[in-house]
Amino acid sequence: MLELIEKKQRGEELTAEEIARLIAGYGTGAVPDYQMAALLMAIYFQGLSEDETTSLTSALLESGDRWELPAKFHPVLDKHSTGGVGDKTSLLMVPMLAAAGYKVPKMSGRGLAHTGGTIDKLESIPGFRAELSRNDALRQLDDIGCVIMSQSEGLVPAEKKLYALRDVTGTVSQPGLIISSILSKKLASGATHIIIDVKYGSGAFFPSQADAESFARTLVAISRNFKPEVAAAVTDMSQPLGSAVGNALEVAEVLRIAEQRDVECEVSALCIGLGGALLKMAGEVEDAEQGEDILAQTIADGRAAEKLRALVGAQGGDLDAFRREMGDLGRKTCKVAITARSGGVISGLDALAIGQFCHRQGAGRSRKGEAVNPWVGVVLHKKTGDAVAPGDLLAEAYARLDCDQRSVEEAVRSAYIIGEEAPAPRLIGTILTG
Ligand code: URA
């Protein structure tokens, strides 16, 4: 192990056999966390070639089972995001696709650095079970068409371990590590067509659109070594997505969007856009617009909401209890209103600052395996492009009960830039298909 750490430290390429040995050893515990952390840091600085990334993807995939889903389920659709702040896309997009009649076995992760994780969000619903046996997952897929699960029952166990280690060692944002993490999970659960939402901007792991496009090209190129068809969409994460950031707050936002049949909001627009491209890639529609119409209709007629409730219920979640808990947020958190000091137009809302604020409040982890606080977060009442007058409410923070209100106010206010004009809105940029 020491030799391999030093080899990578010198910037040399690891062979497929060395990578397979490393991951197998990490899986059994023969390679301890401290050595894997040192290797991750060497990789963070020296990078991974496309060959190394492909080998790492295969080694992670090999660490567990790989599901073959029956042909009657095909096409099996999936989506994944490289991570962002307020990125609750999976919570709406998975039920939307299932409501349109497709099978979606989505394997999701927990929070990573300042970005939230779908599993942490769903676990804010009392009773929700993310760890499903293969039989339960397949039965649920047959019954209701969708599953959102964590890596249980031997699905990419080495990736789960590595993901948790990256989260607390400052090694998340290395592109090859992200690609192998995402692809190994997506390949294991049997999807035939996958869309990856590659986010750029302050709240994402890629600061610029050019970095995200280059990442997307590499991701799609590497995916050609494997069977499913993969597309990548480059989308904006310079400000948080939607209006809520924080585990339970984001679940509540998606419930509201689905139940109020809000087809127009930013979260719906992103899900519809990604879903349209996915249906086009799967050959289910002639063009993406046709796919978008099909998916928008699932929100408009309430089928997406019904499917979301069915998914949560099938995995043990109690939405009545969740709504009661949300009604009691005032006793679980310290609510702080943040108002504008000057008037103008919001010309920027720093997603990273909001994500880091939530992380510090306990929405994310600083140590492996730590419990997160499901209730903390921020509700954004003003976003980029909105006009504000002095004293207007910008946001409400739900901070830890022992918080210092003034520093909460300052941290959230500092994310807002109030100027004279706003940048042109942009949500979805380039879409690359394999
Ligand atoms: N999502 C993942 O599953 N893995 C990463 O490394 C980043 C985002």
Short mmCIF file of C-alpha atoms and ligand atoms in Angstrom, two decimals:
data_model
loop_
_atom_site.label_atom_id
_atom_site.label_comp_id
_atom_site.label_asym_id
_atom_site.label_seq_id
_atom_site.Cartn_x
_atom_site.Cartn_y
_atom_site.Cartn_z
CA MET A 1 0.00 0.00 0.00
CA LEU A 2 2.80 2.34 0.94
CA GLU A 3 4.47 1.80 -2.44
CA LEU A 4 1.22 2.54 -4.24
CA ILE A 5 0.64 5.71 -2.24
CA GLU A 6 4.17 6.86 -3.11
CA LYS A 7 3.72 5.90 -6.76
CA LYS A 8 0.63 8.07 -7.00
CA GLN A 9 2.31 10.82 -5.00
CA ARG A 10 5.00 10.94 -7.74
CA GLY A 11 2.24 11.31 -10.35
CA GLU A 12 2.68 7.86 -11.88
CA GLU A 13 -0.23 5.89 -13.26
CA LEU A 14 -1.61 2.95 -11.28
CA THR A 15 -2.34 -0.22 -13.23
CA ALA A 16 -5.78 -1.85 -13.39
CA GLU A 17 -4.44 -4.72 -11.31
CA GLU A 18 -3.07 -2.35 -8.63
CA ILE A 19 -6.37 -0.49 -8.44
CA ALA A 20 -8.34 -3.75 -8.20
CA ARG A 21 -6.05 -4.92 -5.38
CA LEU A 22 -6.37 -1.61 -3.51
CA ILE A 23 -10.16 -1.58 -3.65
CA ALA A 24 -10.46 -5.25 -2.74
CA GLY A 25 -8.14 -4.64 0.24
CA TYR A 26 -10.09 -1.60 1.32
CA GLY A 27 -13.32 -3.59 1.10
CA THR A 28 -12.02 -6.35 3.38
CA GLY A 29 -10.43 -3.91 5.83
CA ALA A 30 -6.87 -5.02 4.95
CA VAL A 31 -6.23 -1.45 3.76
CA PRO A 32 -7.03 0.87 6.67
CA ASP A 33 -8.79 4.23 6.37
CA TYR A 34 -5.61 6.21 7.08
CA GLN A 35 -3.76 4.71 4.14
CA MET A 36 -6.74 5.05 1.82
CA ALA A 37 -7.07 8.68 2.94
CA ALA A 38 -3.41 9.28 2.05
CA LEU A 39 -3.95 7.70 -1.37
CA LEU A 40 -7.06 9.79 -1.94
CA MET A 41 -5.07 12.93 -1.18
CA ALA A 42 -2.34 11.87 -3.63
CA ILE A 43 -5.05 11.26 -6.25
CA TYR A 44 -6.61 14.62 -5.42
CA PHE A 45 -3.36 16.39 -6.33
CA GLN A 46 -2.06 14.11 -9.09
CA GLY A 47 -5.35 13.20 -10.78
CA LEU A 48 -6.52 10.00 -12.41
CA SER A 49 -6.12 9.17 -16.11
CA GLU A 50 -9.11 7.90 -18.11
CA ASP A 51 -7.70 4.36 -17.87
CA GLU A 52 -7.30 4.67 -14.10
CA THR A 53 -10.84 6.05 -13.78
CA THR A 54 -12.22 3.16 -15.83
CA SER A 55 -10.28 0.66 -13.67
CA LEU A 56 -11.49 2.31 -10.48
CA THR A 57 -15.09 2.20 -11.71
CA SER A 58 -14.76 -1.52 -12.51
CA ALA A 59 -13.05 -2.28 -9.19
CA LEU A 60 -15.79 -0.50 -7.22
CA LEU A 61 -18.46 -2.27 -9.24
CA GLU A 62 -16.74 -5.62 -8.63
CA SER A 63 -16.87 -5.05 -4.87
CA GLY A 64 -20.50 -6.16 -4.81
CA ASP A 65 -23.42 -7.55 -6.75
CA ARG A 66 -24.63 -6.27 -10.07
CA TRP A 67 -28.35 -6.43 -10.69
CA GLU A 68 -29.68 -7.67 -14.00
CA LEU A 69 -33.28 -6.53 -14.26
CA PRO A 70 -35.85 -8.55 -16.18
CA ALA A 71 -36.48 -7.50 -19.79
CA LYS A 72 -40.09 -6.65 -18.93
CA PHE A 73 -38.68 -3.68 -16.93
CA HIS A 74 -36.76 -2.23 -19.89
CA PRO A 75 -35.95 0.54 -20.54
CA VAL A 76 -34.72 0.99 -16.97
CA LEU A 77 -34.05 4.67 -16.38
CA ASP A 78 -31.85 6.43 -13.87
CA LYS A 79 -30.44 9.86 -13.13
CA HIS A 80 -27.70 11.16 -10.89
CA SER A 81 -26.23 14.52 -10.01
CA THR A 82 -22.63 15.48 -9.35
CA GLY A 83 -24.02 17.34 -6.35
CA GLY A 84 -25.24 20.76 -5.45
CA VAL A 85 -26.93 22.92 -2.87
CA GLY A 86 -30.71 22.51 -2.61
CA ASP A 87 -30.44 19.86 -5.33
CA LYS A 88 -33.63 17.94 -4.68
CA THR A 89 -34.06 16.84 -8.32
CA SER A 90 -34.16 13.08 -7.59
CA LEU A 91 -37.03 13.49 -5.14
CA LEU A 92 -39.26 14.77 -7.94
CA MET A 93 -37.74 13.25 -11.06
CA VAL A 94 -37.84 9.61 -9.91
CA PRO A 95 -41.62 9.68 -9.14
CA MET A 96 -42.26 11.65 -12.35
CA LEU A 97 -40.56 9.00 -14.51
CA ALA A 98 -42.35 6.21 -12.65
CA ALA A 99 -45.67 8.05 -13.05
CA ALA A 100 -44.99 8.10 -16.80
CA GLY A 101 -44.71 4.29 -16.70
CA TYR A 102 -40.93 3.73 -16.47
CA LYS A 103 -38.90 1.69 -13.99
CA VAL A 104 -36.41 3.68 -11.94
CA PRO A 105 -34.17 1.82 -9.42
CA LYS A 106 -32.29 4.81 -8.06
CA MET A 107 -29.31 4.29 -5.82
CA SER A 108 -28.49 7.51 -3.98
CA GLY A 109 -25.87 8.72 -1.56
CA ARG A 110 -25.63 10.77 1.59
CA GLY A 111 -24.43 14.35 1.84
CA LEU A 112 -21.00 15.01 0.40
CA ALA A 113 -19.00 18.02 1.66
CA HIS A 114 -21.29 21.08 1.47
CA THR A 115 -23.76 19.35 -0.88
CA GLY A 116 -26.82 17.49 0.36
CA GLY A 117 -27.57 13.79 -0.22
CA THR A 118 -30.90 12.29 -1.24
CA ILE A 119 -30.73 9.55 1.39
CA ASP A 120 -30.16 12.03 4.24
CA LYS A 121 -33.11 14.05 2.93
CA LEU A 122 -35.48 11.09 2.74
CA GLU A 123 -34.42 9.86 6.16
CA SER A 124 -35.89 13.02 7.66
CA ILE A 125 -39.27 11.34 7.03
CA PRO A 126 -40.05 9.26 10.15
CA GLY A 127 -39.83 5.54 9.39
CA PHE A 128 -38.24 5.89 5.93
CA ARG A 129 -36.00 2.91 5.10
CA ALA A 130 -33.26 3.43 2.52
CA GLU A 131 -31.67 0.01 3.00
CA LEU A 132 -33.71 -2.47 1.02
CA SER A 133 -33.05 -6.12 0.28
CA ARG A 134 -32.80 -7.06 -3.39
CA ASN A 135 -36.15 -8.84 -3.20
CA ASP A 136 -37.89 -5.89 -1.57
CA ALA A 137 -36.40 -3.45 -4.08
CA LEU A 138 -37.44 -5.59 -7.05
CA ARG A 139 -40.93 -6.13 -5.64
CA GLN A 140 -41.32 -2.38 -5.13
CA LEU A 141 -40.06 -1.71 -8.64
CA ASP A 142 -42.66 -4.12 -9.98
CA ASP A 143 -45.46 -2.66 -7.84
CA ILE A 144 -44.91 1.07 -8.10
CA GLY A 145 -42.11 1.51 -10.64
CA CYS A 146 -39.53 3.28 -8.48
CA VAL A 147 -37.14 2.83 -5.57
CA ILE A 148 -34.71 5.25 -3.94
CA MET A 149 -32.22 3.25 -1.92
CA SER A 150 -28.77 3.38 -0.41
CA GLN A 151 -26.02 0.88 -1.15
CA SER A 152 -27.40 -2.01 0.82
CA GLU A 153 -27.19 -5.77 0.34
CA GLY A 154 -23.79 -5.83 -1.25
CA LEU A 155 -24.31 -3.19 -3.94
CA VAL A 156 -20.99 -1.37 -4.50
CA PRO A 157 -20.01 -1.61 -0.79
CA ALA A 158 -16.47 -0.35 -1.47
CA GLU A 159 -17.88 2.81 -3.06
CA LYS A 160 -20.03 3.45 0.02
CA LYS A 161 -16.95 3.20 2.22
CA LEU A 162 -14.82 5.37 -0.06
CA TYR A 163 -17.59 7.97 -0.42
CA ALA A 164 -17.85 8.35 3.37
CA LEU A 165 -14.05 8.73 3.61
CA ARG A 166 -13.87 11.32 0.81
CA ASP A 167 -16.60 13.31 2.55
CA VAL A 168 -14.45 13.94 5.62
CA THR A 169 -10.98 14.18 4.04
CA GLY A 170 -11.40 17.10 1.64
CA THR A 171 -10.99 14.84 -1.39
CA VAL A 172 -14.48 14.95 -2.88
CA SER A 173 -14.03 17.16 -5.91
CA GLN A 174 -11.42 15.16 -7.89
CA PRO A 175 -13.12 14.41 -11.26
CA GLY A 176 -11.98 10.77 -11.63
CA LEU A 177 -13.19 9.98 -8.11
CA ILE A 178 -16.56 11.55 -8.88
CA ILE A 179 -16.92 9.68 -12.19
CA SER A 180 -16.07 6.28 -10.68
CA SER A 181 -18.31 6.93 -7.68
CA ILE A 182 -21.30 7.81 -9.84
CA LEU A 183 -20.82 5.28 -12.63
CA SER A 184 -20.18 2.32 -10.32
CA LYS A 185 -23.45 3.01 -8.47
CA LYS A 186 -25.40 3.51 -11.67
CA LEU A 187 -24.00 0.41 -13.34
CA ALA A 188 -24.74 -1.82 -10.34
CA SER A 189 -28.48 -1.24 -10.18
CA GLY A 190 -29.26 -2.39 -13.72
CA ALA A 191 -30.27 0.83 -15.48
CA THR A 192 -30.19 0.77 -19.28
CA HIS A 193 -30.30 4.57 -19.79
CA ILE A 194 -28.82 7.11 -17.41
CA ILE A 195 -28.63 10.90 -17.38
CA ILE A 196 -26.02 12.61 -15.25
CA ASP A 197 -26.67 16.16 -14.14
CA VAL A 198 -23.21 17.79 -14.13
CA LYS A 199 -23.43 20.93 -12.07
CA TYR A 200 -21.19 23.97 -12.25
CA GLY A 201 -21.01 27.15 -10.21
CA SER A 202 -20.03 28.00 -6.66
CA GLY A 203 -22.22 25.32 -5.06
CA ALA A 204 -20.96 22.54 -7.34
CA PHE A 205 -17.67 20.64 -7.52
CA PHE A 206 -16.89 22.35 -10.85
CA PRO A 207 -16.58 26.11 -10.58
CA SER A 208 -16.92 26.97 -14.26
CA GLN A 209 -19.12 25.84 -17.12
CA ALA A 210 -15.99 24.94 -19.10
CA ASP A 211 -14.78 22.63 -16.27
CA ALA A 212 -18.19 20.97 -16.11
CA GLU A 213 -18.28 20.47 -19.89
CA SER A 214 -14.85 18.92 -19.88
CA PHE A 215 -15.91 16.64 -16.99
CA ALA A 216 -19.10 15.71 -18.87
CA ARG A 217 -17.09 14.78 -21.99
CA THR A 218 -14.76 12.55 -19.94
CA LEU A 219 -17.68 10.97 -18.10
CA VAL A 220 -19.50 10.13 -21.33
CA ALA A 221 -16.25 8.82 -22.90
CA ILE A 222 -15.56 6.55 -19.90
CA SER A 223 -19.16 5.34 -19.83
CA ARG A 224 -18.64 3.91 -23.36
CA ASN A 225 -16.51 1.19 -21.72
CA PHE A 226 -19.67 -0.07 -20.04
CA LYS A 227 -23.04 -1.22 -21.29
CA PRO A 228 -25.73 1.34 -20.36
CA GLU A 229 -26.22 4.45 -22.46
CA VAL A 230 -25.16 7.56 -20.59
CA ALA A 231 -25.89 11.23 -21.30
CA ALA A 232 -24.62 14.23 -19.35
CA ALA A 233 -26.38 17.58 -18.98
CA VAL A 234 -24.42 20.58 -17.77
CA THR A 235 -26.57 22.68 -15.42
CA ASP A 236 -26.20 25.80 -13.31
CA MET A 237 -25.48 25.65 -9.58
CA SER A 238 -24.30 29.18 -8.97
CA GLN A 239 -27.30 29.71 -6.70
CA PRO A 240 -29.14 26.99 -4.75
CA LEU A 241 -31.79 25.09 -6.69
CA GLY A 242 -35.35 26.01 -5.71
CA SER A 243 -36.18 27.69 -2.44
CA ALA A 244 -35.16 25.28 0.33
CA VAL A 245 -31.76 24.03 1.45
CA GLY A 246 -31.57 21.45 4.26
CA ASN A 247 -32.68 17.85 4.54
CA ALA A 248 -36.31 18.04 5.75
CA LEU A 249 -36.90 21.47 4.25
CA GLU A 250 -36.07 20.10 0.78
CA VAL A 251 -38.44 17.15 1.19
CA ALA A 252 -41.16 19.62 2.23
CA GLU A 253 -40.44 21.75 -0.85
CA VAL A 254 -40.78 18.78 -3.21
CA LEU A 255 -44.02 17.66 -1.54
CA ARG A 256 -45.37 21.17 -2.02
CA ILE A 257 -44.31 21.32 -5.69
CA ALA A 258 -45.83 17.92 -6.45
CA GLU A 259 -49.03 18.40 -4.44
CA GLN A 260 -49.64 21.92 -5.71
CA ARG A 261 -48.87 20.66 -9.24
CA ASP A 262 -46.36 23.44 -9.77
CA VAL A 263 -45.09 22.70 -13.28
CA GLU A 264 -43.45 26.11 -13.73
CA CYS A 265 -40.97 26.30 -10.83
CA GLU A 266 -37.21 25.91 -11.26
CA VAL A 267 -37.09 22.41 -9.74
CA SER A 268 -39.85 21.15 -12.06
CA ALA A 269 -38.19 22.82 -15.05
CA LEU A 270 -34.91 21.03 -14.36
CA CYS A 271 -36.58 17.64 -13.81
CA ILE A 272 -38.66 18.03 -16.96
CA GLY A 273 -35.62 19.11 -19.02
CA LEU A 274 -33.40 16.24 -17.80
CA GLY A 275 -36.26 13.75 -18.12
CA GLY A 276 -37.05 14.83 -21.69
CA ALA A 277 -33.42 14.26 -22.71
CA LEU A 278 -33.45 10.86 -20.96
CA LEU A 279 -36.62 9.69 -22.75
CA LYS A 280 -35.15 10.84 -26.05
CA MET A 281 -31.92 8.91 -25.40
CA ALA A 282 -33.95 5.80 -24.51
CA GLY A 283 -35.73 6.08 -27.86
CA GLU A 284 -39.12 6.47 -26.15
CA VAL A 285 -39.93 9.77 -27.88
CA GLU A 286 -38.96 11.41 -31.14
CA ASP A 287 -37.60 14.53 -29.56
CA ALA A 288 -36.84 15.82 -26.08
CA GLU A 289 -39.79 18.26 -26.19
CA GLN A 290 -42.21 15.36 -26.54
CA GLY A 291 -40.62 13.72 -23.50
CA GLU A 292 -40.85 17.00 -21.60
CA ASP A 293 -44.59 17.23 -22.31
CA ILE A 294 -45.17 13.68 -21.08
CA LEU A 295 -43.31 14.39 -17.85
CA ALA A 296 -44.84 17.83 -17.24
CA GLN A 297 -48.24 16.18 -17.47
CA THR A 298 -47.38 13.87 -14.56
CA ILE A 299 -46.96 16.91 -12.34
CA ALA A 300 -49.95 18.77 -13.76
CA ASP A 301 -52.42 15.94 -13.18
CA GLY A 302 -51.11 14.92 -9.74
CA ARG A 303 -49.67 11.52 -10.77
CA ALA A 304 -46.15 12.55 -9.74
CA ALA A 305 -47.41 13.49 -6.24
CA GLU A 306 -49.26 10.21 -5.96
CA LYS A 307 -46.14 8.29 -7.00
CA LEU A 308 -43.98 10.21 -4.54
CA ARG A 309 -46.38 9.33 -1.70
CA ALA A 310 -46.43 5.71 -2.87
CA LEU A 311 -42.60 5.55 -2.92
CA VAL A 312 -42.29 7.02 0.57
CA GLY A 313 -45.05 4.76 1.92
CA ALA A 314 -43.57 1.62 0.34
CA GLN A 315 -40.26 2.34 2.10
CA GLY A 316 -41.91 2.80 5.50
CA GLY A 317 -42.04 6.61 5.53
CA ASP A 318 -44.89 8.30 7.41
CA LEU A 319 -45.73 11.58 5.70
CA ASP A 320 -48.35 12.55 8.31
CA ALA A 321 -45.70 12.25 10.99
CA PHE A 322 -43.29 14.22 8.77
CA ARG A 323 -45.81 17.05 8.39
CA ARG A 324 -46.33 17.08 12.17
CA GLU A 325 -42.56 17.29 12.72
CA MET A 326 -42.33 20.14 10.21
CA GLY A 327 -45.12 21.96 12.06
CA ASP A 328 -42.89 21.82 15.13
CA LEU A 329 -39.72 23.23 13.50
CA GLY A 330 -39.86 26.22 15.83
CA ARG A 331 -39.01 23.97 18.79
CA LYS A 332 -36.28 22.02 16.99
CA THR A 333 -34.43 24.97 15.48
CA CYS A 334 -33.72 28.62 16.02
CA LYS A 335 -35.52 30.57 13.31
CA VAL A 336 -33.76 33.72 12.14
CA ALA A 337 -35.16 36.18 9.57
CA ILE A 338 -32.62 37.78 7.23
CA THR A 339 -33.65 41.08 5.68
CA ALA A 340 -32.08 43.27 2.99
CA ARG A 341 -29.95 46.20 4.17
CA SER A 342 -30.14 47.94 0.81
CA GLY A 343 -32.42 47.96 -2.20
CA GLY A 344 -31.76 46.88 -5.79
CA VAL A 345 -31.74 43.61 -7.67
CA ILE A 346 -30.26 40.32 -6.41
CA SER A 347 -27.32 39.91 -8.74
CA GLY A 348 -25.90 36.83 -7.04
CA LEU A 349 -26.78 34.29 -4.35
CA ASP A 350 -23.73 32.23 -3.45
CA ALA A 351 -24.72 28.57 -3.32
CA LEU A 352 -21.44 27.60 -1.61
CA ALA A 353 -21.98 30.08 1.24
CA ILE A 354 -25.50 28.73 1.83
CA GLY A 355 -24.33 25.10 1.56
CA GLN A 356 -21.46 25.67 4.00
CA PHE A 357 -23.76 27.49 6.41
CA CYS A 358 -26.16 24.49 6.44
CA HIS A 359 -23.24 22.07 6.80
CA ARG A 360 -21.97 24.01 9.83
CA GLN A 361 -25.42 23.88 11.38
CA GLY A 362 -25.29 20.07 11.19
CA ALA A 363 -27.00 19.29 7.87
CA GLY A 364 -23.77 17.54 6.75
CA ARG A 365 -21.00 15.57 8.44
CA SER A 366 -17.53 16.45 9.71
CA ARG A 367 -16.79 12.91 10.85
CA LYS A 368 -17.47 9.58 9.21
CA GLY A 369 -20.82 8.10 10.16
CA GLU A 370 -21.98 11.13 12.15
CA ALA A 371 -25.77 11.70 12.39
CA VAL A 372 -27.03 14.76 10.53
CA ASN A 373 -29.54 17.27 11.84
CA PRO A 374 -32.55 16.84 9.54
CA TRP A 375 -34.28 20.07 10.55
CA VAL A 376 -31.71 22.81 9.99
CA GLY A 377 -31.45 24.76 6.75
CA VAL A 378 -32.47 27.91 4.92
CA VAL A 379 -35.60 28.96 3.03
CA LEU A 380 -34.76 31.50 0.34
CA HIS A 381 -37.48 34.07 -0.25
CA LYS A 382 -35.44 36.06 -2.79
CA LYS A 383 -33.24 34.67 -5.51
CA THR A 384 -31.09 36.01 -8.32
CA GLY A 385 -33.05 38.43 -10.48
CA ASP A 386 -35.56 39.46 -7.78
CA ALA A 387 -35.97 43.13 -6.91
CA VAL A 388 -35.65 44.06 -3.23
CA ALA A 389 -36.26 47.11 -1.08
CA PRO A 390 -34.41 47.78 2.19
CA GLY A 391 -35.99 45.68 4.96
CA ASP A 392 -37.45 43.05 2.61
CA LEU A 393 -37.23 39.45 3.79
CA LEU A 394 -34.40 37.69 1.93
CA ALA A 395 -34.40 34.35 3.69
CA GLU A 396 -35.27 32.48 6.86
CA ALA A 397 -32.63 30.36 8.51
CA TYR A 398 -33.49 27.35 10.67
CA ALA A 399 -30.32 27.13 12.71
CA ARG A 400 -29.17 24.95 15.60
CA LEU A 401 -30.92 25.75 18.87
CA ASP A 402 -27.63 26.94 20.42
CA CYS A 403 -26.80 29.25 17.51
CA ASP A 404 -25.65 32.85 17.75
CA GLN A 405 -28.45 34.68 15.91
CA ARG A 406 -26.26 37.54 14.77
CA SER A 407 -23.68 35.31 13.12
CA VAL A 408 -26.46 33.28 11.47
CA GLU A 409 -27.88 36.48 10.05
CA GLU A 410 -24.48 37.61 8.80
CA ALA A 411 -23.60 34.24 7.26
CA VAL A 412 -26.81 34.06 5.24
CA ARG A 413 -26.88 37.76 4.33
CA SER A 414 -23.29 37.54 3.05
CA ALA A 415 -24.44 35.01 0.42
CA TYR A 416 -26.59 37.69 -1.22
CA ILE A 417 -25.15 40.26 -3.61
CA ILE A 418 -27.49 43.15 -4.19
CA GLY A 419 -26.63 45.24 -7.24
CA GLU A 420 -28.28 46.99 -10.11
CA GLU A 421 -28.77 44.18 -12.55
CA ALA A 422 -28.93 40.40 -12.60
CA PRO A 423 -27.17 37.94 -14.93
CA ALA A 424 -29.40 36.34 -17.58
CA PRO A 425 -31.09 33.23 -16.16
CA ARG A 426 -29.61 29.90 -17.26
CA LEU A 427 -30.50 26.48 -15.96
CA ILE A 428 -29.66 23.77 -18.47
CA GLY A 429 -26.68 24.16 -20.82
CA THR A 430 -25.08 21.58 -23.10
CA ILE A 431 -26.40 18.01 -23.18
CA LEU A 432 -23.90 15.37 -24.32
CA THR A 433 -24.94 11.87 -25.27
CA GLY A 434 -22.78 8.77 -25.56
N1 URA B 1 -22.35 12.04 -6.34
C1 URA B 1 -21.79 10.82 -6.16
O1 URA B 1 -22.49 9.80 -6.08
N2 URA B 1 -20.46 10.75 -6.03
C2 URA B 1 -19.67 11.82 -6.10
O2 URA B 1 -18.48 11.67 -5.99
C3 URA B 1 -20.25 13.09 -6.29
C4 URA B 1 -21.60 13.16 -6.41
#
